[in-house]
Structure formats: C-alpha cells, structure tokens
PDB file of C-alpha atoms in Angstrom:
ATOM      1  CA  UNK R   1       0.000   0.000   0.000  1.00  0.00           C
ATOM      2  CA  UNK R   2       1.444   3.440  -0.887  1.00  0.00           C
ATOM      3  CA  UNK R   3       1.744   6.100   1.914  1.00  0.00           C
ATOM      4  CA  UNK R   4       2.032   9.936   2.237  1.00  0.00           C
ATOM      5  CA  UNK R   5       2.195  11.842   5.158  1.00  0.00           C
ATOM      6  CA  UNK R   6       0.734  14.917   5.465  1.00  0.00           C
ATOM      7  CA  UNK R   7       1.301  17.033   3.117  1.00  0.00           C
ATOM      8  CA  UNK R   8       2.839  20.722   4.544  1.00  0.00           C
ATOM      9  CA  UNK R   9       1.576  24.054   3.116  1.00  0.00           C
ATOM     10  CA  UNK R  10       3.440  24.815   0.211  1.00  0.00           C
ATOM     11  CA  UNK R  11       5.170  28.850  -0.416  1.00  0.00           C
ATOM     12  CA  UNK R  12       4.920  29.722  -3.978  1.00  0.00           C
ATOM     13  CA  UNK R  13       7.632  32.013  -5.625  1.00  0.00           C
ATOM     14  CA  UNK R  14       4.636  35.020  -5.476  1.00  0.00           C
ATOM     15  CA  UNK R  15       4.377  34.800  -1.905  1.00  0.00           C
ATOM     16  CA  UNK R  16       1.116  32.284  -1.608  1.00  0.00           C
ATOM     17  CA  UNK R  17       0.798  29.540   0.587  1.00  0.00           C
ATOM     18  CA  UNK R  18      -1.211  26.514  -0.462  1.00  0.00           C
ATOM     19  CA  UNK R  19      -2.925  24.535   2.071  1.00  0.00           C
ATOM     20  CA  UNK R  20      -3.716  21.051   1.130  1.00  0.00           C
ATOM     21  CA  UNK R  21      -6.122  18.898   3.742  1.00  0.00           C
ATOM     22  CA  UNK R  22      -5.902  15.618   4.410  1.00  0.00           C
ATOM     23  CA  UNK R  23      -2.978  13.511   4.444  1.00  0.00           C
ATOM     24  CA  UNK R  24      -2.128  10.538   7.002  1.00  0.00           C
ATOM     25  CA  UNK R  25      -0.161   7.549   6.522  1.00  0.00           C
ATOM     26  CA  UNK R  26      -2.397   5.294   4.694  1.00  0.00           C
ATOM     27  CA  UNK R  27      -4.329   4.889   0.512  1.00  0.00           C
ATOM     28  CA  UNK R  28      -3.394   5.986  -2.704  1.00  0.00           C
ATOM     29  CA  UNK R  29      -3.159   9.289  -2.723  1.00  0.00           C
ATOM     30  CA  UNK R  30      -5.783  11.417  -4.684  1.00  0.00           C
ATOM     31  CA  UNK R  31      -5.657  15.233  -5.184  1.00  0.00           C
ATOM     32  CA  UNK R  32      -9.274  17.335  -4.992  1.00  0.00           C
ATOM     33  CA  UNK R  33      -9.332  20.744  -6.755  1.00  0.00           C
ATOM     34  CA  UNK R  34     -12.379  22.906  -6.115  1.00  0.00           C
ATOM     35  CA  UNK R  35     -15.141  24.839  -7.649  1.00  0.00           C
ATOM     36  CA  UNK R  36     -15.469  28.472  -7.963  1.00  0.00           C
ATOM     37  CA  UNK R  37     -15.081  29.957  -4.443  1.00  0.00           C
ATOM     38  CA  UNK R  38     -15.329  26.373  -2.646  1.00  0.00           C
ATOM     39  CA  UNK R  39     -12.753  25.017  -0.857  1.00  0.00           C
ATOM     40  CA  UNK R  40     -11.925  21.857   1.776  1.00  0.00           C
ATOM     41  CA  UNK R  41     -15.063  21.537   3.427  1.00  0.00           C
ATOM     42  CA  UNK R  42     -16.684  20.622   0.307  1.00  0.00           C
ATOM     43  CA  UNK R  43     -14.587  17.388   0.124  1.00  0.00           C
ATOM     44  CA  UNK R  44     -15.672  15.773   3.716  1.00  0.00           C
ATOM     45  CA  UNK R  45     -18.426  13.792   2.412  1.00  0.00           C
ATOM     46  CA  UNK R  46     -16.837  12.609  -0.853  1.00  0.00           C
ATOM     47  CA  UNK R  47     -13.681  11.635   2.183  1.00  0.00           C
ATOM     48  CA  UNK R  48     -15.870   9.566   3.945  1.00  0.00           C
ATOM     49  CA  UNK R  49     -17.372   7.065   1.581  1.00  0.00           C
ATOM     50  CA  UNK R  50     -14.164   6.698  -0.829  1.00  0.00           C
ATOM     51  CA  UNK R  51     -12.562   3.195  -0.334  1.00  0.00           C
ATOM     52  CA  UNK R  52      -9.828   2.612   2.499  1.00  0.00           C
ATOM     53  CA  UNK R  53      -6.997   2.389   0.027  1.00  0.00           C
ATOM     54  CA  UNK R  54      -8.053   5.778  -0.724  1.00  0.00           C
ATOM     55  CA  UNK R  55      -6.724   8.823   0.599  1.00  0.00           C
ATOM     56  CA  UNK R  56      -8.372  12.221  -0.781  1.00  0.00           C
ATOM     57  CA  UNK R  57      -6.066  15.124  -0.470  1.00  0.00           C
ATOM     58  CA  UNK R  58      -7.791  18.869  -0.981  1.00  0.00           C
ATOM     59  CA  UNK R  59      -6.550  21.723  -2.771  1.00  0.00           C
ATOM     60  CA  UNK R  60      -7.423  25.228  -1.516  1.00  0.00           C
ATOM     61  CA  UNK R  61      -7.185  27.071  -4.266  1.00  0.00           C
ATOM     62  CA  UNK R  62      -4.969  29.855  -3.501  1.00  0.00           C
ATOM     63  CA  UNK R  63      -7.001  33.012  -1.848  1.00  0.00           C
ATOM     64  CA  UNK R  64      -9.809  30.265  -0.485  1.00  0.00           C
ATOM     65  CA  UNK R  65      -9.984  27.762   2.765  1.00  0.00           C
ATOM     66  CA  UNK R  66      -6.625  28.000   4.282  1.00  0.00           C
ATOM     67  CA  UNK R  67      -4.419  29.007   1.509  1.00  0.00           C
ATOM     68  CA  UNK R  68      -3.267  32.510   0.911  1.00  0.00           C
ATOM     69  CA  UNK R  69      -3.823  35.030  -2.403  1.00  0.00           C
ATOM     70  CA  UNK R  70      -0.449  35.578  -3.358  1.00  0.00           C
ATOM     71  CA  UNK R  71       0.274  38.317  -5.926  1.00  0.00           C
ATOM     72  CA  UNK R  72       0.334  36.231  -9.313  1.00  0.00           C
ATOM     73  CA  UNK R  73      -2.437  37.082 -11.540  1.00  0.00           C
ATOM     74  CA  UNK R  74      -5.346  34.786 -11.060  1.00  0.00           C
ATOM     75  CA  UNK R  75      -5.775  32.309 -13.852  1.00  0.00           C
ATOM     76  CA  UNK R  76      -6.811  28.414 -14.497  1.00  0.00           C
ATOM     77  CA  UNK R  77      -3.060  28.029 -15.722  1.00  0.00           C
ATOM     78  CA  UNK R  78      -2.024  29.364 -12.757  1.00  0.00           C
ATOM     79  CA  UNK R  79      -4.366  27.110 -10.686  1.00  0.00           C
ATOM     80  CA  UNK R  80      -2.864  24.012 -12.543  1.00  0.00           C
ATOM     81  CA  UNK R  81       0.349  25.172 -11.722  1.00  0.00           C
ATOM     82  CA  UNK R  82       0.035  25.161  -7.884  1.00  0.00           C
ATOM     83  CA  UNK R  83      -1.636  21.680  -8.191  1.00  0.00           C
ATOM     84  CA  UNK R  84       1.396  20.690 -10.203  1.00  0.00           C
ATOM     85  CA  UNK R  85       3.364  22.176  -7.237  1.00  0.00           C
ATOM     86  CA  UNK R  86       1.258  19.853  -4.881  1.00  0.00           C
ATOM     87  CA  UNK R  87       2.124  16.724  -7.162  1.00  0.00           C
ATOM     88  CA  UNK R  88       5.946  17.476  -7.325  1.00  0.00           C
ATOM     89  CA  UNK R  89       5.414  17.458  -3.649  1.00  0.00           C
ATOM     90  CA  UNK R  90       4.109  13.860  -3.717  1.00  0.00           C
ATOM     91  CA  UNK R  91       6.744  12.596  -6.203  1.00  0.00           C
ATOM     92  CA  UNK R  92       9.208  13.843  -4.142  1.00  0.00           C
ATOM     93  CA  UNK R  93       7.648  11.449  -0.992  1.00  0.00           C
ATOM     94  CA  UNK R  94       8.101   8.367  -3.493  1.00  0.00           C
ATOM     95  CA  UNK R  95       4.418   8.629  -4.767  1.00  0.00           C
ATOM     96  CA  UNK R  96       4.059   7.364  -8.678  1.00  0.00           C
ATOM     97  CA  UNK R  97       1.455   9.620 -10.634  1.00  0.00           C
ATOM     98  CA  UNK R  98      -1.844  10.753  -8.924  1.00  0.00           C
ATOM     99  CA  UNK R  99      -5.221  10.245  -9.757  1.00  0.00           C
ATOM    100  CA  UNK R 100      -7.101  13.811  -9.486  1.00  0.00           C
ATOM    101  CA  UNK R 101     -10.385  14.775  -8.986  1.00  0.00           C
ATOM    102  CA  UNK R 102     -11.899  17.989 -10.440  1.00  0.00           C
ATOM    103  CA  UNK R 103     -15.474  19.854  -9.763  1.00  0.00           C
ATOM    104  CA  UNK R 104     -16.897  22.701 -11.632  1.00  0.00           C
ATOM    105  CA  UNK R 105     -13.800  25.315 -12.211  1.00  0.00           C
ATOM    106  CA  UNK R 106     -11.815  22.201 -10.432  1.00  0.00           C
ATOM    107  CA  UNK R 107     -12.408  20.206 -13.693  1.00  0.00           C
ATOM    108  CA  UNK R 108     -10.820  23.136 -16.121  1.00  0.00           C
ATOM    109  CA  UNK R 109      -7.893  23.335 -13.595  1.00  0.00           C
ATOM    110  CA  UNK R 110      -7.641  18.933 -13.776  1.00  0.00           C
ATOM    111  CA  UNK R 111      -7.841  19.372 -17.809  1.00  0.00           C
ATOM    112  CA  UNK R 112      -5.353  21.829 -18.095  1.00  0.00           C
ATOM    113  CA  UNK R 113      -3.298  20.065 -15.376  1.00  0.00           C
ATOM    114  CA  UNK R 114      -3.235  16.905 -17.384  1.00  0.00           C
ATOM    115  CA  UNK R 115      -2.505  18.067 -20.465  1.00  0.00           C
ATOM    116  CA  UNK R 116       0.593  20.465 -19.053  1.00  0.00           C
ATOM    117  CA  UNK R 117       2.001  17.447 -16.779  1.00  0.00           C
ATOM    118  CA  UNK R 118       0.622  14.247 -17.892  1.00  0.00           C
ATOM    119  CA  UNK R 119       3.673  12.837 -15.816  1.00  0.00           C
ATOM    120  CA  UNK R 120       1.785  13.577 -12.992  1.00  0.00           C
ATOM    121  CA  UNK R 121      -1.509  12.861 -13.316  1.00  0.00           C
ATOM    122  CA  UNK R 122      -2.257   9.007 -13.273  1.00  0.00           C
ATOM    123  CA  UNK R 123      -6.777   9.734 -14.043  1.00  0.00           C
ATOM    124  CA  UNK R 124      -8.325  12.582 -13.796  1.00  0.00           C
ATOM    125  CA  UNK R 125     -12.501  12.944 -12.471  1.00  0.00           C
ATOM    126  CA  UNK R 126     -14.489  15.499 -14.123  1.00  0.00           C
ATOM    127  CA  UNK R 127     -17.786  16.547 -12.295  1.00  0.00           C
ATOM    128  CA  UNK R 128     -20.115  19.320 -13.144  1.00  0.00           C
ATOM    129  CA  UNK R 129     -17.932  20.507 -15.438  1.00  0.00           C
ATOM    130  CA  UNK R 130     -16.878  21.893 -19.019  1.00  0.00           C
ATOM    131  CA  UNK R 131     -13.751  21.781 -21.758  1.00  0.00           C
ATOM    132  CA  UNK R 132     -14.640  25.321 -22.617  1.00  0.00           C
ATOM    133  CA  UNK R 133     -13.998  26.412 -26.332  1.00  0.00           C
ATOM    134  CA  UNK R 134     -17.142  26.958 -29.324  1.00  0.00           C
ATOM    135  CA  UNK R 135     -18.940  23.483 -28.181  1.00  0.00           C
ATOM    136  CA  UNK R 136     -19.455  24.608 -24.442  1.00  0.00           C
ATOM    137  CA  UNK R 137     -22.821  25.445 -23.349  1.00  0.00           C
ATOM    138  CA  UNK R 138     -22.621  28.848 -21.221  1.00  0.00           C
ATOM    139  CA  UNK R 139     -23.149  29.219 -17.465  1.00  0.00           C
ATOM    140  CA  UNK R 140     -27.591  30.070 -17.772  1.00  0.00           C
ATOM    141  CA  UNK R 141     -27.895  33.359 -17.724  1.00  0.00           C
ATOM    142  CA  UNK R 142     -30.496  33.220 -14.280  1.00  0.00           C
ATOM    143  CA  UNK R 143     -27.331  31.952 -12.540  1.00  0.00           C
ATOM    144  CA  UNK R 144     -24.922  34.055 -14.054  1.00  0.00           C
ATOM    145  CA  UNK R 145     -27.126  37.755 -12.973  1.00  0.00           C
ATOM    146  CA  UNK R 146     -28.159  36.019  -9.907  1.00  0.00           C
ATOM    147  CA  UNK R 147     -24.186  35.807  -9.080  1.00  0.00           C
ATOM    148  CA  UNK R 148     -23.123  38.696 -10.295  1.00  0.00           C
ATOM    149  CA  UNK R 149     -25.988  40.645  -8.802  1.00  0.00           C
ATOM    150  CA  UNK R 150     -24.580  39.122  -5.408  1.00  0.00           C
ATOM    151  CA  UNK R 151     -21.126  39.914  -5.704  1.00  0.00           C
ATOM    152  CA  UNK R 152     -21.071  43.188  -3.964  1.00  0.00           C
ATOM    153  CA  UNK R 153     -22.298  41.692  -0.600  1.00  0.00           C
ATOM    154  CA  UNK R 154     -20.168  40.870   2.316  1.00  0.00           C
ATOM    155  CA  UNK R 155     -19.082  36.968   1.691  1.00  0.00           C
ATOM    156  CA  UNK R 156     -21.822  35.398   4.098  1.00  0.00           C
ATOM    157  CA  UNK R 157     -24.768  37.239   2.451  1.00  0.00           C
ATOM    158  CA  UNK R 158     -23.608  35.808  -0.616  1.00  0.00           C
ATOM    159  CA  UNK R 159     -22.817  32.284   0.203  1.00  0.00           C
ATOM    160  CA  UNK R 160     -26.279  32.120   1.714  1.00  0.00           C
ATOM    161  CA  UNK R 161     -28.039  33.603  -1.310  1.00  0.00           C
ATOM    162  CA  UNK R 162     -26.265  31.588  -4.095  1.00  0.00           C
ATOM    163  CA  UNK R 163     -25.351  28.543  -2.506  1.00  0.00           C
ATOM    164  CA  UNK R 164     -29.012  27.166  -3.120  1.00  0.00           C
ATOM    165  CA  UNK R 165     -28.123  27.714  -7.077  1.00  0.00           C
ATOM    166  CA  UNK R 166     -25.557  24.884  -7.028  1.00  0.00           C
ATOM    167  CA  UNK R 167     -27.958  21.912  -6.144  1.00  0.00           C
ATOM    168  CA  UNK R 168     -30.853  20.550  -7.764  1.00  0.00           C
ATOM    169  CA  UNK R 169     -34.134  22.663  -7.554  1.00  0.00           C
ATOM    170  CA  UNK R 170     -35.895  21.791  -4.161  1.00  0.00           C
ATOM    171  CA  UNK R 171     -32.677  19.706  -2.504  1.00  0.00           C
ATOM    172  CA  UNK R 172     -31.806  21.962  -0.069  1.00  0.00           C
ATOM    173  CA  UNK R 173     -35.561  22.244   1.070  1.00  0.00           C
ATOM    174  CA  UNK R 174     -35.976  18.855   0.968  1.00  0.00           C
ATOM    175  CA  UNK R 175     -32.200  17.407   2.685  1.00  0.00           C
ATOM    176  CA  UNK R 176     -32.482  20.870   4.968  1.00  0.00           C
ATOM    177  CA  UNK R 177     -30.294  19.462   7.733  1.00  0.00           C
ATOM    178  CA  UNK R 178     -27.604  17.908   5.453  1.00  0.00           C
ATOM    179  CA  UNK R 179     -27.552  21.359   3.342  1.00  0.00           C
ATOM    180  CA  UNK R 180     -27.834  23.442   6.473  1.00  0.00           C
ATOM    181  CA  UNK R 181     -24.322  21.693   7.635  1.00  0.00           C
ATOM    182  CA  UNK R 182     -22.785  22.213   4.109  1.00  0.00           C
ATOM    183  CA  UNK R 183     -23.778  25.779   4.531  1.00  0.00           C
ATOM    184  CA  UNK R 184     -22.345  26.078   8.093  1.00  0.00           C
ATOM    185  CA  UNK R 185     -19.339  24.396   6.642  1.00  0.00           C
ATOM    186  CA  UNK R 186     -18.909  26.892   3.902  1.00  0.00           C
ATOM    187  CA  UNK R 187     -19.602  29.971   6.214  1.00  0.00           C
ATOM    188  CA  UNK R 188     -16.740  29.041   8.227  1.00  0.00           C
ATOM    189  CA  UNK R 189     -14.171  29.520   5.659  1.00  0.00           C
ATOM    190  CA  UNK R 190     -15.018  32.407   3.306  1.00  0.00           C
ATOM    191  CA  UNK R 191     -14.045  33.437   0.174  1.00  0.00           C
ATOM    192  CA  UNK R 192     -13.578  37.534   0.032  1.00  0.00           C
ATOM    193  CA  UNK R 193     -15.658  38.850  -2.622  1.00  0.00           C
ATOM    194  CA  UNK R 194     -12.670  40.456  -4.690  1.00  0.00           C
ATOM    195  CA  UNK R 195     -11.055  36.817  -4.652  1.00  0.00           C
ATOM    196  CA  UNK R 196     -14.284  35.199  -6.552  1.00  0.00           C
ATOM    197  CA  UNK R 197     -14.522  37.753  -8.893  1.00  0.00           C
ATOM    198  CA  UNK R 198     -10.679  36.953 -10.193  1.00  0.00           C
ATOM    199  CA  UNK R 199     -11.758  33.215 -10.324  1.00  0.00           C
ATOM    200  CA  UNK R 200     -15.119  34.188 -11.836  1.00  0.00           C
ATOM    201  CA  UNK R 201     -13.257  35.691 -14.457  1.00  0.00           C
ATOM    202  CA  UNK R 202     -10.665  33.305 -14.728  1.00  0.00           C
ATOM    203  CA  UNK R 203     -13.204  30.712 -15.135  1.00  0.00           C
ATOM    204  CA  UNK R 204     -14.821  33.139 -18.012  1.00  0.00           C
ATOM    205  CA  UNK R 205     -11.424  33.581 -19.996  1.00  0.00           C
ATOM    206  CA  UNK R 206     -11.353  29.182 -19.600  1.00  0.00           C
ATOM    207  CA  UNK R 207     -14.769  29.074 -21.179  1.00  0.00           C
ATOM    208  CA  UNK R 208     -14.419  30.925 -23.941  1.00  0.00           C
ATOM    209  CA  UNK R 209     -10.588  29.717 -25.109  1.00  0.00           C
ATOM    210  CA  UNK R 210     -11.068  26.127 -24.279  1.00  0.00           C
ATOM    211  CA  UNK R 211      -8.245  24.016 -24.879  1.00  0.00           C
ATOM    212  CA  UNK R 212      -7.372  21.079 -27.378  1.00  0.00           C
ATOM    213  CA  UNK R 213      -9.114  17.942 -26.583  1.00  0.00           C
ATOM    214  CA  UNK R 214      -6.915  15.742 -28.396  1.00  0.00           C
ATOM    215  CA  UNK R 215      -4.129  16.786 -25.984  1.00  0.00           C
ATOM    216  CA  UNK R 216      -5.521  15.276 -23.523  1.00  0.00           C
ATOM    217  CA  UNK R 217      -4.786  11.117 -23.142  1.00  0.00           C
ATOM    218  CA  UNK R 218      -4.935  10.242 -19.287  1.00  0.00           C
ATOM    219  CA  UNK R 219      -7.941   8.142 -18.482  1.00  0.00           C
ATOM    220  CA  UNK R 220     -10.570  10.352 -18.109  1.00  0.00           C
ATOM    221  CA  UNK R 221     -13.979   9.756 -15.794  1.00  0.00           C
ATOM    222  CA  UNK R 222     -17.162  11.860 -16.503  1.00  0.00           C
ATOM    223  CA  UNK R 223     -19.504  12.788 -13.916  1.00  0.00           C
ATOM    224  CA  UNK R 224     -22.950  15.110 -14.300  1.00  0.00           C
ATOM    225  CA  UNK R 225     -26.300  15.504 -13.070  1.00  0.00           C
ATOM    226  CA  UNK R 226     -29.215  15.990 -15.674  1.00  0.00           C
ATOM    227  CA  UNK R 227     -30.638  18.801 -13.482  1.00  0.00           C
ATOM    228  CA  UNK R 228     -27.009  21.095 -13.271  1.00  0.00           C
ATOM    229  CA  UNK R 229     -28.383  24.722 -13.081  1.00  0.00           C
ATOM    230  CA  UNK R 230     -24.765  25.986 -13.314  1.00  0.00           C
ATOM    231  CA  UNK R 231     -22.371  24.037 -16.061  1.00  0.00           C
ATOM    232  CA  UNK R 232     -25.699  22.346 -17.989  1.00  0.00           C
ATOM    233  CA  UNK R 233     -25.516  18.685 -18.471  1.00  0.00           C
ATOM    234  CA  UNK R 234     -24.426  19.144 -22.070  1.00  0.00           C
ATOM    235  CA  UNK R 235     -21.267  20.082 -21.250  1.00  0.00           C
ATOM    236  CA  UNK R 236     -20.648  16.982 -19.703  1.00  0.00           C
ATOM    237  CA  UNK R 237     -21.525  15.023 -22.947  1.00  0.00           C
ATOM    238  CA  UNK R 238     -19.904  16.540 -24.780  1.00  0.00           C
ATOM    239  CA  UNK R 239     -16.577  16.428 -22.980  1.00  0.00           C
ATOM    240  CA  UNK R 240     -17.656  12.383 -23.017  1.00  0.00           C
ATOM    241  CA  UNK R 241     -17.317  12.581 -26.631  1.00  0.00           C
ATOM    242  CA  UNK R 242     -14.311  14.812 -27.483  1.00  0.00           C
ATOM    243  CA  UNK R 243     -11.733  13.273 -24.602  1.00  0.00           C
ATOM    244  CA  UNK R 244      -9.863  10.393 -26.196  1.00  0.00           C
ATOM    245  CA  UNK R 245     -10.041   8.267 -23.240  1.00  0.00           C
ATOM    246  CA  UNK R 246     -13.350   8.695 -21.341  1.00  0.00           C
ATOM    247  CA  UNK R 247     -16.567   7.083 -19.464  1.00  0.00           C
ATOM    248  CA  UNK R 248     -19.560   8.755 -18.673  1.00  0.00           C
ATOM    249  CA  UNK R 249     -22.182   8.316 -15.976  1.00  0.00           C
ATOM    250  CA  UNK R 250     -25.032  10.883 -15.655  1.00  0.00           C
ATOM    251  CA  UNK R 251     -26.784  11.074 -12.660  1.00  0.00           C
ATOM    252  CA  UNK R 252     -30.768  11.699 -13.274  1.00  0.00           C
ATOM    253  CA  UNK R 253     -32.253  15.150 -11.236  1.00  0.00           C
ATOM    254  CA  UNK R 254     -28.765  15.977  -9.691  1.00  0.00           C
ATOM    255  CA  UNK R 255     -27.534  19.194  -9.532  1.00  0.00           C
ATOM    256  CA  UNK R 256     -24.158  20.693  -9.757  1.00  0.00           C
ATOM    257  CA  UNK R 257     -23.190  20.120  -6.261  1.00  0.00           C
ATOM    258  CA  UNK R 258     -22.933  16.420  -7.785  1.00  0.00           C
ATOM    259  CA  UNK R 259     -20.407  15.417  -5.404  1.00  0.00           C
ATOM    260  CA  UNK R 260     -22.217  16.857  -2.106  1.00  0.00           C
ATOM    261  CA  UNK R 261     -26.181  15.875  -3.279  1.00  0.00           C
ATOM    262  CA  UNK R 262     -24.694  11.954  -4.053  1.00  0.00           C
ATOM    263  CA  UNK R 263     -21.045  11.674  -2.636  1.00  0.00           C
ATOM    264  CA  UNK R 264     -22.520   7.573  -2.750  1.00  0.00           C
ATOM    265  CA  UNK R 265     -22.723   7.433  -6.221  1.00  0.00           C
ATOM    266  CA  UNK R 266     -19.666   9.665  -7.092  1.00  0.00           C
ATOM    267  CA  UNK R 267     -17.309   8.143  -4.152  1.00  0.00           C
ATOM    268  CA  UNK R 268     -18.684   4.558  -5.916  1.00  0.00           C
ATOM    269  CA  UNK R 269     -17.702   6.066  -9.383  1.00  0.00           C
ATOM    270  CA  UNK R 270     -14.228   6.877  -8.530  1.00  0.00           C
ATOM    271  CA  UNK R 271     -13.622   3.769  -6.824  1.00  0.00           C
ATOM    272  CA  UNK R 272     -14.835   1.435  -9.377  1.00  0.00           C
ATOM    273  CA  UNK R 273     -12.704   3.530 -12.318  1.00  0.00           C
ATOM    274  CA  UNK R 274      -9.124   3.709 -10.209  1.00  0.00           C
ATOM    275  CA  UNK R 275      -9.177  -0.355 -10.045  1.00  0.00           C
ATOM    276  CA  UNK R 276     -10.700  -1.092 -13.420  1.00  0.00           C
ATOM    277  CA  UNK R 277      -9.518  -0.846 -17.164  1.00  0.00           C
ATOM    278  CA  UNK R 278      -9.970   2.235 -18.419  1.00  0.00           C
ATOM    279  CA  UNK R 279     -10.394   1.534 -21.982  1.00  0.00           C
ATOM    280  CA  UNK R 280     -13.046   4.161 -23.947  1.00  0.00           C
ATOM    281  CA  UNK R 281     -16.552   3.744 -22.653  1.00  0.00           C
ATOM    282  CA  UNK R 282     -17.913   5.581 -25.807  1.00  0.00           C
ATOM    283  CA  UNK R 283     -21.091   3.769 -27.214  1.00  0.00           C
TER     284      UNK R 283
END
C-alpha cells in the first residue's frame, strides 16, 4: 500500500501559501481541486465514503480555505500550476502519478493540469464541469445575474443567497439538515468577494478559449447531473465525446453540487474507475 504523510503548506515564488487537507499515513493518494469559491469543506463527504486504500487530499485554491492570495495574476493556468506544485510534492515522498479529482472550475484546472504534466496525473474525475472552447454550453444566464448581482455583498450574504443555485431545484428544502451543515461548513471559511470575482473571471477567460481535446490522453472519468443549473448537463456530454479516453455516468435530477447531493454514487464512481480498465466507454 502506498503512503504519504501529510502534506505541509506549500510557499509559492509570489508569496502564496497553499494549504492542502488531508494527508495521514495510509491509501493511494488522490488530489481534490475545487469549484469556484469552494474550498476543503466541500470534500468531507466525498472523504468519507471513498474506499480505504483511498486517501483524498484537498486543494485550496490559492485566496480560499486556508491558503493565501499571493500576488500572481489569477488564472486556471495558474491554478494548474500550484496543483502541479502539490504533485511534485508527492513525487518527491516516493508517490508514482496521482489520480485527481476535479469539480466545476476544479475540472478546467484537472484538464489543463493533465494536459501540461501528464507525468503527474495518473486519471483525472471530471464533475459538473466543461472543456470550454465553441462546443461549451454557457453558465444560464439566471445563474450568471443572480451571481453577479450578489457579488457586492459581504461573503456570508452571498454564500447564503447563491449557494441554493448549485444543487438541484428543491434539494436543499428537501435534505435541509444535510444542506444546512454544508452551509455552516462553507460559512466558516469564506471566500472575500474580490477573490471570486478573479476566479469568476478566470473561469470566463477558460470558457471561452477552451483548450485542445486531443491533448488530452490520461484516463478520463465523466460525472454530471441531468438537473445542473450551473455548467448544464451538455457540457458533460460533450466532454464524453471529445476526450480520447473517457466514461460517462449521468446522474438523473442531480444538480451541480454532484459530489455533495450523491457523494454515494460519485465516491462509488471513482472507486470502481481507479481499479478497473480504463479503456473508452464511448457507445
């Protein structure tokens, strides 16, 4: 069984420090990169149902959770750097490459990542998200005023107002104490308003450029809910279609918070594809 301690906050050359949870002594490690203006807490339930010989390891991106801004510009490139960073970190501890998971802006960072240092990505997990470029299907416009119209407020007021965006219609009415706890979670580590609008836009610039699929060989698992009300479900197909090396599940009335509405069925996902052959699924 491989192990990795855990891993220290990492200084960049611009001044940030990276803070990457989890860690211990025992599973494969497995690297989590984050959505726009999430951060660790959003990995605890996913943590709890992966297998044993699993250990998930979370990215704050820098300027979220626990890590600090820095002064580089803000940009998905720059993201995949400081997860490359993270990696090199591993390799260095005797660790081979490393399966990583990526959710909404998480999955442009794990693209980009894969196709800049395929020596150090083993698989990477794509959920609720998009490969950018002409094909995409944009952000709906309801979500996109709805954020932007929030993005003056303190960072409480607008966790609480948009958070409900990110899951399917009626879940957080209808699992009140499990979204409740995510909320509480959330409100405990903030991200300052000037901080999502650089990864809003970042995320914006990613969208619109896209990247070359074709670049991009590592085994590739693709996870979306029909019901996404923030990267629609076509995006998700489409990726299924355009990534050499992919398999799809889609998860029927889930939302974009795939990961925290069914951590079951994604945990189960990404268990099943790091111990299986990872041939094309395409049908």
């Amino acid at each position: 069984m491989n192990h990795v301690a855990m891993v220290p906050d990492i200084s960049t050359k611009d001044e940030a420090v990276l803070h990457v949870e989890g860690g211990g002594v025992a599973g494969r490690p497995v690297l989590l990169l984050h959505g726009l203006g999430y951060a660790s807490w959003a990995g605890h339930p996913l943590r709890l149902r992966l297998s044993p010989t699993v250990r998930l390891l979370s990215l704050d991106n820098r300027g979220t959770g626990r890590s600090s801004r820095g002064s580089a510009p803000i940009s998905i490139d720059r993201f995949a750097s400081d997860a490359a960073t993270v990696l090199e970190q591993l390799r260095e501890r005797g660790m081979g490459r490393t399966p990583v998971i990526g959710h909404s802006m998480g999955g442009y960072i794990a693209q980009l990542l894969a196709v800049a240092r395929p020596d150090l990505v083993s698989h990477v997990v794509l959920v609720s998200t998009s490969g950018g470029g002409p094909t995409a299907t944009p952000v709906p416009e309801a979500t996109r005023r709805l954020w932007l119209d929030s993005s003056t407020l303190p960072a409480d007021e607008y966790a609480v107002r948009t958070m409900p965006v990110s899951f399917a219609e009626g879940w957080p009415a209808q699992h009140a104490d499990a979204y409740q706890e995510l909320l509480a979670a959330r409100l405990r580590y903030l991200t300052p308003p000037t901080v999502w609008r650089e990864q809003y836009d970042a995320c914006e610039r990613f969208l619109e450029a896209g990247y070359d699929h074709s670049q991009l060989t590592t085994p590739a698992l693709i996870l979306h809910g029909s019901a996404d009300r923030v990267v629609p479900v076509e995006n998700g197909r489409d990726l299924h279609w355009t990534l050499p090396s992919s398999r799809y599940r889609e998860v029927e009335g889930a939302g974009h918070a795939l990961h925290l509405e069914h951590p079951e069925i994604v945990a189960s996902e990404i268990n099943d594809f790091l111990t299986t052959d990872h041939a094309s699924n395409k049908e």
